[in-house]
Amino acid sequence: MAFLHDMRFRAFFYQVVAIGAVILVGWTMFSTASGNLAKQNIATGFDFLSRPAGFVITEAAIAFEATDTVGRAILVGIANTVKVSLLAAILGTLIGLAVGIARMSRNPLLARLALVYVELLRNVPLLLYLFLWYSLIILILPPVRQALNLLPGVYLSNSGLVVPAALVESGGGALLACLLGGAAAAFVIRRVFTQKRVATGRSNHGALIATAAFVLPALVLWLAGGVSIDWEFPTAGKFRLTGGLHVRPEFVALLFGLALSVSANVAEIVRAGIQAVSKGQWEAAAALGLARAKTMRLVVLPQALRIIIPPLTNTYLTVFKNSSLAIAIGYPDLVMVSNTVMNQTGQAIETIAIFMGVYLALSIAISLLMNWYNAHVALKER
Amino acid sequence: MKQALLSICAAALGLTMAGQASAAGTLETVKARGKLVCGVSLATPGFAAPDDKGRMQGFDADICRSIAAAVFGDGDKVEFVPTNINTRFQALQSGEIDVLSRQTTHTFSRDASLGLDFGPTVFYDGQGLMVAKSLGVTSAKELTEAAICTLPGTTTAQNISDFFRAINGKFELVVFESPDENRAAFYSGRCEAITSDRSDLASIRAVANNPDDYVVLPETISKEPLAPAFRQNDSNWGDIVSWSVWLLMAAEEKGITQANVDEMLKSEDPDVQRMLGATEELGKMLGLDNNWGYSIIKSVGNYGEVFERNLGEGTRLGLTRGPNALWNAGGLIYSPPIR
């Protein structure tokens, strides 16, 4: 029985027991639940996914008709969730970066304003802000029939913002090719110029030239008449504006609510990251004659980034999960669509299992991506 | 939302853990507990909403009271559980509530796949649409291209989609989880129309700043027979729920009211004598006291009284009886003979 005293064997043994216990509990719950459901004659299984949905989703990131399947309806919900969380994360990071840097400003007014902004947003539940933004939109703006005509073809009302839609008639492929080619060229140019700057120590206009490389081909194509774009202007229908591109208030309220809440968190993370960079770095940069703004951009922020990334991952996960608050203000995200499905099929356990699975999978994907990026920017210890 | 998730979790846990709750028979469980647990709507004036003294008032609440009166002889031995629209069936399946009296439409798939059964229809409803008068719309068919506010799920979203598909019209659907946000969006003009069961529309109209600004359109786009639901495979309990409801209807037919029920005990009419337990022992057959019928009427009155008190023309909802009149007055309310 000597192996019982072997540390390696014991460690392995405990792990097997622990995993076994988890599996046993999970399996017992699953089999009891399905047994109980069968006993009560409650339908189980995922057959309902292929039935026609029969309801309309107006705000859909991918095309959806009432005749499509329940499975596709859930897919629309996922797409809507991803769309709003992604945009909120980008917008929130940009605002948060600016506010975080403003927090460190030597101008007391700016620093205090940034402080108030962060505290106001961080200390009130997001749900209340969503109600606030949504109520403000629908109560302050006029109904659609008295929509404010801001610019020709641009209307603002409590049914949202309507702008002319650009329909690419021809030359769409060429335009896309120009943009992609321009992006590739810009990337290469920037790399080359950065290397040159590092080698020679002399600043050059790499960024400017790269931007031009990105924009110019498409612009030339446009001016040469290679693309024809048909502008679809909104027109007053019987009740509301038809045609054009609609940005609905539910989406806007959710996007702003999420983005502002992200920005407050990002601001604090950025401030913490900047403050964690040792004071010596500032002093060394100043000794080299770098201006304060340049020191921030070239010396401090790159080092702060290493500290910022892990908590930023948490913030992104939070915004993704918080997007489920959409249900309160009528944006058809995954939870809202699932609720409708649940109501029509009565199969709550399966539907909830689906949306929990989707949230879990996407959250893990975000974590993996951020961990990869973290490893990429982390201090390489050789 | 949080509440919804919690109740879903509770229901799921109930399904995974408790297997024996239904085995005992609901009547025994209810009697042992000393009160009926009845699932009702979340604050819907006219159907189930607490009054300023905290007492639950409404049509659905009175159905609960009549069942409690049949079991305990006292209509107040009820615990009202406001149920979320998404989790109401799970609450019933898991045994959290004994009966669901919550403006719930009796449909085939609910009956066949959810492990529950429905009692008699207590209210014949249908889905309608309400618009602001200033819109000048007289028919739902004119509402193509309009935005329509509604609550998620139920059969509402599906019915309105079917309606516009049939007339080949497009519309914008805005779905809210919370009834308050739904109403607010409609009043503010975010949506041209709001759709729900007609009784619910009356309730929404009643709480508007100026109810006269709104008009319910004539179309009824679906049949919505609202009925109480109970767990399947417990026919004794099902009988108690069903006959408590039918007794309300039969009492109206016989003119038995809350006020005259004591005199009616001495009535010569054999039907009335049987209903109130003066002769024969009908209550015993259900496992109840013999004066179950008397207790019901004493607690809530007859069907007509329940209707008028909560929904009728004297209330803020101001509904006429319409299809909910007795069969011999041109309506659909019909009780099988109580003998």
PDB file of C-alpha atoms in Angstrom, chain A residues 28-30 32-33 36-37 39-43 52-59 65-67 127 131 134-135 138-139 141-145 158-160 237-240 242 246 248-250 324-325 327-331 335-336 339-349 352 355, chain B residues 1 5 8 12-20 22 85-86 88-90 92-94 109-110 112-116 134-135 137 141-147 152-155 157-159 161-162 165 170-178 181 184-185 188-192 231-233:
ATOM      1  CA  THR A  28     -28.474  13.131 -11.099  1.00  0.00           C
ATOM      2  CA  MET A  29     -30.019  16.565 -11.554  1.00  0.00           C
ATOM      3  CA  PHE A  30     -30.376  16.039 -15.294  1.00  0.00           C
ATOM      4  CA  THR A  32     -34.297  13.638 -12.177  1.00  0.00           C
ATOM      5  CA  ALA A  33     -35.399  16.665 -14.183  1.00  0.00           C
ATOM      6  CA  ASN A  36     -40.037  14.499 -13.674  1.00  0.00           C
ATOM      7  CA  LEU A  37     -40.797  16.228 -16.963  1.00  0.00           C
ATOM      8  CA  LYS A  39     -43.877  11.978 -15.611  1.00  0.00           C
ATOM      9  CA  GLN A  40     -45.783  15.259 -15.892  1.00  0.00           C
ATOM     10  CA  ASN A  41     -46.193  14.850 -19.658  1.00  0.00           C
ATOM     11  CA  ILE A  42     -44.164  17.957 -20.391  1.00  0.00           C
ATOM     12  CA  ALA A  43     -42.582  18.024 -23.824  1.00  0.00           C
ATOM     13  CA  PRO A  52     -41.612  28.229 -37.771  1.00  0.00           C
ATOM     14  CA  ALA A  53     -41.240  31.141 -35.361  1.00  0.00           C
ATOM     15  CA  GLY A  54     -44.386  32.987 -36.397  1.00  0.00           C
ATOM     16  CA  PHE A  55     -43.402  36.301 -34.803  1.00  0.00           C
ATOM     17  CA  VAL A  56     -41.714  39.397 -36.177  1.00  0.00           C
ATOM     18  CA  ILE A  57     -38.380  40.817 -35.032  1.00  0.00           C
ATOM     19  CA  THR A  58     -38.188  44.363 -36.331  1.00  0.00           C
ATOM     20  CA  GLU A  59     -34.636  45.185 -35.340  1.00  0.00           C
ATOM     21  CA  GLU A  65     -39.117  36.810 -41.537  1.00  0.00           C
ATOM     22  CA  ALA A  66     -41.980  35.478 -39.437  1.00  0.00           C
ATOM     23  CA  THR A  67     -41.888  32.301 -41.524  1.00  0.00           C
ATOM     24  CA  LEU A 127     -30.712  49.256 -15.367  1.00  0.00           C
ATOM     25  CA  PHE A 131     -34.688  53.431 -18.099  1.00  0.00           C
ATOM     26  CA  TYR A 134     -34.908  55.473 -22.906  1.00  0.00           C
ATOM     27  CA  SER A 135     -37.480  57.635 -21.129  1.00  0.00           C
ATOM     28  CA  ILE A 138     -39.210  58.838 -25.969  1.00  0.00           C
ATOM     29  CA  LEU A 139     -40.493  61.672 -23.779  1.00  0.00           C
ATOM     30  CA  LEU A 141     -38.296  63.935 -28.702  1.00  0.00           C
ATOM     31  CA  PRO A 142     -41.512  64.549 -30.662  1.00  0.00           C
ATOM     32  CA  PRO A 143     -43.596  61.691 -32.109  1.00  0.00           C
ATOM     33  CA  VAL A 144     -42.612  60.607 -35.587  1.00  0.00           C
ATOM     34  CA  ARG A 145     -45.284  62.633 -37.375  1.00  0.00           C
ATOM     35  CA  ASN A 158     -38.960  59.458 -30.558  1.00  0.00           C
ATOM     36  CA  SER A 159     -39.015  56.616 -33.049  1.00  0.00           C
ATOM     37  CA  GLY A 160     -35.327  57.187 -33.634  1.00  0.00           C
ATOM     38  CA  GLY A 237     -45.446  57.284 -45.116  1.00  0.00           C
ATOM     39  CA  LYS A 238     -48.905  57.011 -43.649  1.00  0.00           C
ATOM     40  CA  PHE A 239     -47.685  56.836 -40.056  1.00  0.00           C
ATOM     41  CA  ARG A 240     -43.948  56.955 -40.136  1.00  0.00           C
ATOM     42  CA  THR A 242     -40.348  54.742 -44.904  1.00  0.00           C
ATOM     43  CA  HIS A 246     -33.443  53.648 -39.200  1.00  0.00           C
ATOM     44  CA  ARG A 248     -34.179  52.906 -33.301  1.00  0.00           C
ATOM     45  CA  PRO A 249     -34.358  54.466 -29.838  1.00  0.00           C
ATOM     46  CA  GLU A 250     -34.227  51.078 -28.087  1.00  0.00           C
ATOM     47  CA  SER A 324     -29.162  41.241 -21.465  1.00  0.00           C
ATOM     48  CA  LEU A 325     -30.716  44.226 -19.679  1.00  0.00           C
ATOM     49  CA  ILE A 327     -35.130  43.294 -22.272  1.00  0.00           C
ATOM     50  CA  ALA A 328     -36.202  46.196 -20.064  1.00  0.00           C
ATOM     51  CA  ILE A 329     -36.311  48.669 -22.915  1.00  0.00           C
ATOM     52  CA  GLY A 330     -37.462  46.567 -25.818  1.00  0.00           C
ATOM     53  CA  TYR A 331     -34.288  45.816 -27.761  1.00  0.00           C
ATOM     54  CA  VAL A 335     -32.782  37.037 -23.852  1.00  0.00           C
ATOM     55  CA  MET A 336     -35.771  38.904 -25.283  1.00  0.00           C
ATOM     56  CA  ASN A 339     -38.379  34.813 -23.731  1.00  0.00           C
ATOM     57  CA  THR A 340     -40.780  35.006 -26.643  1.00  0.00           C
ATOM     58  CA  VAL A 341     -39.728  31.525 -27.760  1.00  0.00           C
ATOM     59  CA  MET A 342     -40.148  30.229 -24.206  1.00  0.00           C
ATOM     60  CA  ASN A 343     -43.627  31.634 -24.067  1.00  0.00           C
ATOM     61  CA  GLN A 344     -44.733  30.097 -27.303  1.00  0.00           C
ATOM     62  CA  THR A 345     -43.234  26.678 -26.776  1.00  0.00           C
ATOM     63  CA  GLY A 346     -43.367  26.522 -22.975  1.00  0.00           C
ATOM     64  CA  GLN A 347     -39.966  24.776 -23.070  1.00  0.00           C
ATOM     65  CA  ALA A 348     -38.233  27.040 -20.616  1.00  0.00           C
ATOM     66  CA  ILE A 349     -35.472  24.723 -19.474  1.00  0.00           C
ATOM     67  CA  ILE A 352     -32.585  28.848 -20.948  1.00  0.00           C
ATOM     68  CA  PHE A 355     -28.969  31.091 -23.941  1.00  0.00           C
TER      69      PHE A 355
ATOM     70  CA  MET B   1     -35.724  40.570 -15.003  1.00  0.00           C
ATOM     71  CA  LEU B   5     -34.551  34.588 -13.596  1.00  0.00           C
ATOM     72  CA  ILE B   8     -37.051  30.310 -13.464  1.00  0.00           C
ATOM     73  CA  ALA B  12     -35.935  24.475 -12.523  1.00  0.00           C
ATOM     74  CA  LEU B  13     -34.739  23.527  -9.070  1.00  0.00           C
ATOM     75  CA  GLY B  14     -38.226  22.395  -8.206  1.00  0.00           C
ATOM     76  CA  LEU B  15     -38.250  20.152 -11.251  1.00  0.00           C
ATOM     77  CA  THR B  16     -34.855  18.682 -10.461  1.00  0.00           C
ATOM     78  CA  MET B  17     -35.398  18.163  -6.756  1.00  0.00           C
ATOM     79  CA  ALA B  18     -39.009  17.680  -5.808  1.00  0.00           C
ATOM     80  CA  GLY B  19     -40.531  14.704  -7.503  1.00  0.00           C
ATOM     81  CA  GLN B  20     -43.068  13.765  -4.893  1.00  0.00           C
ATOM     82  CA  SER B  22     -47.696  16.040  -6.937  1.00  0.00           C
ATOM     83  CA  ILE B  85     -45.622  35.845 -17.804  1.00  0.00           C
ATOM     84  CA  ASN B  86     -42.644  33.667 -18.758  1.00  0.00           C
ATOM     85  CA  ARG B  88     -46.226  31.067 -14.845  1.00  0.00           C
ATOM     86  CA  PHE B  89     -46.411  27.516 -16.234  1.00  0.00           C
ATOM     87  CA  GLN B  90     -43.198  26.438 -14.556  1.00  0.00           C
ATOM     88  CA  LEU B  92     -47.520  25.526 -11.680  1.00  0.00           C
ATOM     89  CA  GLN B  93     -45.559  22.497 -12.929  1.00  0.00           C
ATOM     90  CA  SER B  94     -43.104  22.653 -10.057  1.00  0.00           C
ATOM     91  CA  SER B 109     -50.258  23.185 -27.394  1.00  0.00           C
ATOM     92  CA  ARG B 110     -50.338  24.464 -23.823  1.00  0.00           C
ATOM     93  CA  ALA B 112     -51.028  19.034 -24.691  1.00  0.00           C
ATOM     94  CA  SER B 113     -47.371  19.753 -23.947  1.00  0.00           C
ATOM     95  CA  LEU B 114     -47.061  21.586 -20.649  1.00  0.00           C
ATOM     96  CA  GLY B 115     -48.260  18.949 -18.216  1.00  0.00           C
ATOM     97  CA  LEU B 116     -51.286  20.928 -17.201  1.00  0.00           C
ATOM     98  CA  SER B 134     -56.106  61.752 -33.070  1.00  0.00           C
ATOM     99  CA  LEU B 135     -54.673  59.242 -35.534  1.00  0.00           C
ATOM    100  CA  VAL B 137     -57.776  55.255 -37.774  1.00  0.00           C
ATOM    101  CA  LYS B 141     -56.167  47.038 -41.510  1.00  0.00           C
ATOM    102  CA  GLU B 142     -55.195  50.690 -41.920  1.00  0.00           C
ATOM    103  CA  LEU B 143     -52.283  50.139 -39.564  1.00  0.00           C
ATOM    104  CA  THR B 144     -49.801  48.779 -42.109  1.00  0.00           C
ATOM    105  CA  GLU B 145     -46.364  50.369 -41.687  1.00  0.00           C
ATOM    106  CA  ALA B 146     -47.258  51.487 -38.167  1.00  0.00           C
ATOM    107  CA  ALA B 147     -45.196  50.669 -35.084  1.00  0.00           C
ATOM    108  CA  PRO B 152     -43.179  39.569 -25.210  1.00  0.00           C
ATOM    109  CA  GLY B 153     -44.424  36.128 -25.994  1.00  0.00           C
ATOM    110  CA  THR B 154     -47.823  34.960 -24.980  1.00  0.00           C
ATOM    111  CA  THR B 155     -49.722  34.449 -28.184  1.00  0.00           C
ATOM    112  CA  ALA B 157     -46.777  38.648 -30.932  1.00  0.00           C
ATOM    113  CA  GLN B 158     -47.709  35.664 -33.047  1.00  0.00           C
ATOM    114  CA  ASN B 159     -51.327  36.761 -33.597  1.00  0.00           C
ATOM    115  CA  SER B 161     -47.732  38.831 -37.059  1.00  0.00           C
ATOM    116  CA  ASP B 162     -50.309  36.442 -38.532  1.00  0.00           C
ATOM    117  CA  ARG B 165     -49.216  38.480 -42.924  1.00  0.00           C
ATOM    118  CA  LYS B 170     -45.569  45.236 -42.957  1.00  0.00           C
ATOM    119  CA  PHE B 171     -45.340  46.710 -39.476  1.00  0.00           C
ATOM    120  CA  GLU B 172     -42.783  47.460 -36.811  1.00  0.00           C
ATOM    121  CA  LEU B 173     -43.039  45.436 -33.606  1.00  0.00           C
ATOM    122  CA  VAL B 174     -41.627  46.894 -30.392  1.00  0.00           C
ATOM    123  CA  VAL B 175     -41.594  44.387 -27.543  1.00  0.00           C
ATOM    124  CA  PHE B 176     -41.276  45.318 -23.861  1.00  0.00           C
ATOM    125  CA  GLU B 177     -40.758  43.013 -20.923  1.00  0.00           C
ATOM    126  CA  SER B 178     -42.312  45.418 -18.455  1.00  0.00           C
ATOM    127  CA  GLU B 181     -42.513  50.570 -20.201  1.00  0.00           C
ATOM    128  CA  ALA B 184     -45.229  54.531 -21.445  1.00  0.00           C
ATOM    129  CA  ALA B 185     -43.919  53.907 -24.964  1.00  0.00           C
ATOM    130  CA  SER B 188     -45.503  58.887 -25.648  1.00  0.00           C
ATOM    131  CA  GLY B 189     -46.191  58.097 -29.287  1.00  0.00           C
ATOM    132  CA  ARG B 190     -43.257  55.734 -29.803  1.00  0.00           C
ATOM    133  CA  CYS B 191     -45.860  53.348 -31.208  1.00  0.00           C
ATOM    134  CA  GLU B 192     -49.016  54.219 -33.115  1.00  0.00           C
ATOM    135  CA  ARG B 231     -51.507  20.307 -12.913  1.00  0.00           C
ATOM    136  CA  GLN B 232     -52.370  17.318 -15.073  1.00  0.00           C
ATOM    137  CA  ASN B 233     -53.139  13.899 -13.570  1.00  0.00           C
TER     138      ASN B 233
END
